[in-house]
Amino acid sequence: FLGSWELNTPMRWYFFLLPLVAITYWLLHNSLNTREGRAMQAMRDHELAATASGIDVRFLRLKAFSFSSAIAAVAGALFAYYLTNVTSEYFGIQFAIQFIAMIIIGGMGSLPGSLVGAAIWLLLPSIIGGLSPQSNEDGGFIGKMLVENRAQLVQLIFSLLVIGFLIFAPDGVAGLGRKLKTRLAAWRQSS
């Protein structure tokens, strides 16, 4: 793929994709600090107020759609190359639900939250899978659940996690982080 270097192991894919993710994150972070980035945030927060302040919302919406579509196209092309054989079965409703759940957990409109939401969503099955071999057959109800019904347990935890974030923390992990930061600042000033 890249000269004599082939992307044929998960470790090579990781080290190939990690800089791409870092560069994309850096570009998105820096673009939010520009004039247009602040205009996009204003449009997200209150579209009518953004229009009243002179922002061309239709044109800005088109730019945001184009920018996000370009990122999705590159990601899709790399995913198709990784799979080597792409069918519509890979892109079912479960695939779309995963991305929505990552946004709910991480927090909508937050770049760090999107990373945290994706990490939680992708690493939680591995963590539960790592607990499965450690629990033996005489480990009681929990051990039996971890061994025999791991997939159902993962879905149950994901469902409860998403419902919990929707009810108790609608801003996701990023919102919880902002609240914690505010409380720490208030606590430091009071002491």
Coordinates of C-alpha atoms in Angstrom, one line a residue:
F1 CA 0.0 0.0 0.0
L2 CA 2.7 2.5 1.0
G3 CA 5.7 1.5 -1.0
S4 CA 7.0 -1.7 0.5
W5 CA 5.0 -1.2 3.8
E6 CA 1.7 -3.1 3.7
L7 CA -1.3 -2.5 6.0
N8 CA -1.8 -6.2 6.8
T9 CA -1.9 -6.3 10.6
P10 CA -4.1 -4.5 13.1
M11 CA -1.0 -2.9 14.7
R12 CA 0.1 -1.4 11.4
W13 CA -3.5 -0.1 10.8
Y14 CA -3.4 1.5 14.3
F15 CA -0.1 3.3 13.6
F16 CA -1.3 4.4 10.2
L17 CA -4.7 5.7 11.4
L18 CA -3.5 7.3 14.7
P19 CA -1.7 10.3 13.0
L20 CA -4.7 10.7 10.6
V21 CA -7.1 10.9 13.6
A22 CA -4.7 13.3 15.4
I23 CA -4.4 15.6 12.3
T24 CA -8.2 15.6 11.8
Y25 CA -8.8 16.4 15.4
W26 CA -6.2 19.2 15.3
L27 CA -7.8 20.6 12.1
L28 CA -11.3 20.5 13.6
H29 CA -10.1 22.1 16.8
N30 CA -8.4 24.9 15.0
S31 CA -11.3 25.5 12.6
L32 CA -13.6 26.0 15.6
N33 CA -11.4 28.8 16.8
T34 CA -11.7 30.7 13.5
R35 CA -14.3 33.3 12.6
E36 CA -16.3 30.7 10.6
G37 CA -16.0 28.2 13.4
R38 CA -17.4 30.6 16.0
A39 CA -20.2 31.3 13.4
M40 CA -20.9 27.6 13.2
Q41 CA -21.1 27.4 17.0
A42 CA -23.5 30.3 17.0
M43 CA -25.6 28.7 14.3
R44 CA -25.7 25.5 16.4
D45 CA -26.7 27.3 19.6
H46 CA -29.4 29.5 18.1
E47 CA -30.0 29.7 14.4
L48 CA -32.3 32.7 14.4
A49 CA -29.9 34.8 16.5
A50 CA -27.0 33.8 14.2
T51 CA -29.0 34.9 11.2
A52 CA -29.9 38.2 12.9
S53 CA -26.2 38.9 13.6
G54 CA -25.5 38.7 9.9
I55 CA -24.3 35.1 9.4
D56 CA -25.4 33.4 6.2
V57 CA -26.7 30.3 7.8
R58 CA -27.5 28.5 4.5
F59 CA -24.0 28.9 3.1
L60 CA -22.4 28.0 6.4
R61 CA -24.6 24.9 6.7
L62 CA -23.5 23.9 3.2
K63 CA -19.8 24.3 4.2
A64 CA -20.3 22.2 7.4
F65 CA -22.0 19.5 5.3
S66 CA -19.2 19.5 2.8
F67 CA -16.4 19.4 5.4
S68 CA -18.1 16.6 7.4
S69 CA -18.8 14.7 4.2
A70 CA -15.1 14.9 3.2
I71 CA -14.1 13.5 6.5
A72 CA -16.7 10.7 6.3
A73 CA -15.6 9.9 2.7
V74 CA -12.0 9.4 3.7
A75 CA -13.0 7.3 6.7
G76 CA -15.3 5.2 4.5
A77 CA -12.6 4.6 1.9
L78 CA -10.1 3.5 4.6
F79 CA -12.8 1.3 6.2
A80 CA -13.6 -0.3 2.8
Y81 CA -9.8 -0.9 2.2
Y82 CA -9.6 -2.5 5.7
L83 CA -12.5 -4.8 5.1
T84 CA -11.3 -5.7 1.5
N85 CA -14.8 -6.8 0.6
V86 CA -17.6 -4.3 1.3
T87 CA -21.3 -5.3 1.3
S88 CA -24.4 -3.5 2.6
E89 CA -24.5 -5.9 5.5
Y90 CA -21.7 -4.0 7.2
F91 CA -23.7 -0.7 7.2
G92 CA -27.0 -1.7 8.8
I93 CA -29.1 0.1 11.4
Q94 CA -26.8 -1.2 14.2
F95 CA -23.9 0.6 12.6
A96 CA -25.7 3.9 12.6
I97 CA -27.0 3.4 16.1
Q98 CA -23.4 3.0 17.3
F99 CA -22.4 6.5 16.1
I100 CA -25.5 8.1 17.6
A101 CA -24.8 6.4 20.9
M102 CA -21.1 7.6 20.8
I103 CA -22.4 11.1 20.4
I104 CA -24.9 10.8 23.2
I105 CA -22.3 9.4 25.6
G106 CA -19.5 11.8 24.6
G107 CA -21.6 14.9 24.3
M108 CA -23.0 16.6 21.2
G109 CA -20.8 19.5 19.9
S110 CA -17.7 18.6 21.9
L111 CA -14.5 17.3 20.2
P112 CA -13.0 15.8 23.4
G113 CA -16.4 14.3 24.2
S114 CA -16.5 12.6 20.8
L115 CA -13.2 10.9 21.5
V116 CA -14.3 9.8 25.0
G117 CA -17.7 8.6 23.7
A118 CA -16.0 6.5 21.0
A119 CA -13.5 5.1 23.4
I120 CA -16.1 4.1 25.9
W121 CA -18.3 2.5 23.2
L122 CA -15.4 0.6 21.6
L123 CA -13.5 -0.4 24.7
L124 CA -16.4 -1.5 27.0
P125 CA -16.9 -4.9 25.2
S126 CA -13.2 -5.6 25.4
I127 CA -13.2 -4.8 29.1
I128 CA -16.2 -7.1 29.7
G129 CA -14.6 -9.7 27.5
G130 CA -11.5 -9.5 29.6
L131 CA -13.5 -10.2 32.7
S132 CA -15.1 -13.3 31.2
P133 CA -12.1 -15.6 31.4
Q134 CA -11.3 -14.5 35.0
S135 CA -14.7 -15.6 36.2
N136 CA -15.0 -19.4 36.5
E137 CA -18.0 -21.6 36.4
D138 CA -18.6 -21.5 40.1
G139 CA -18.4 -17.7 40.2
G140 CA -22.1 -17.4 40.8
F141 CA -24.7 -15.5 38.8
I142 CA -22.3 -12.8 37.7
G143 CA -19.7 -15.3 36.5
K144 CA -22.3 -17.2 34.6
M145 CA -23.6 -14.0 33.0
L146 CA -20.0 -13.0 32.0
V147 CA -19.3 -16.3 30.4
E148 CA -22.5 -17.4 28.8
N149 CA -24.3 -14.2 28.0
R150 CA -21.5 -11.7 27.3
A151 CA -23.1 -10.3 24.1
Q152 CA -26.5 -9.7 25.9
L153 CA -24.7 -8.2 28.9
V154 CA -22.8 -5.8 26.7
Q155 CA -26.0 -4.7 25.0
L156 CA -27.7 -4.3 28.4
I157 CA -24.9 -2.1 29.7
F158 CA -24.8 0.0 26.5
S159 CA -28.6 0.5 26.7
L160 CA -28.5 1.5 30.4
L161 CA -25.5 3.8 29.7
V162 CA -27.3 5.6 26.8
I163 CA -30.5 5.9 28.8
G164 CA -28.7 7.1 31.8
F165 CA -26.8 9.8 29.8
L166 CA -30.1 10.9 28.1
I167 CA -31.8 11.3 31.5
F168 CA -29.1 12.4 33.9
A169 CA -26.4 14.0 31.7
P170 CA -27.9 15.1 28.3
D171 CA -24.6 16.9 27.6
G172 CA -22.7 13.6 27.8
V173 CA -19.2 13.2 29.3
A174 CA -18.2 16.6 28.1
G175 CA -21.0 18.2 30.0
L176 CA -20.1 16.3 33.1
G177 CA -16.5 17.5 32.7
R178 CA -17.6 21.1 32.3
K179 CA -19.8 20.9 35.5
L180 CA -17.0 19.3 37.4
K181 CA -14.6 22.0 36.3
T182 CA -17.0 24.7 37.3
R183 CA -17.6 23.1 40.7
L184 CA -13.8 22.7 41.3
A185 CA -13.3 26.4 40.4
A186 CA -16.0 27.5 42.7
W187 CA -14.7 25.3 45.5
R188 CA -11.1 26.7 45.1
Q189 CA -12.5 30.3 45.2
S190 CA -14.5 29.6 48.3
S191 CA -11.6 28.1 50.2

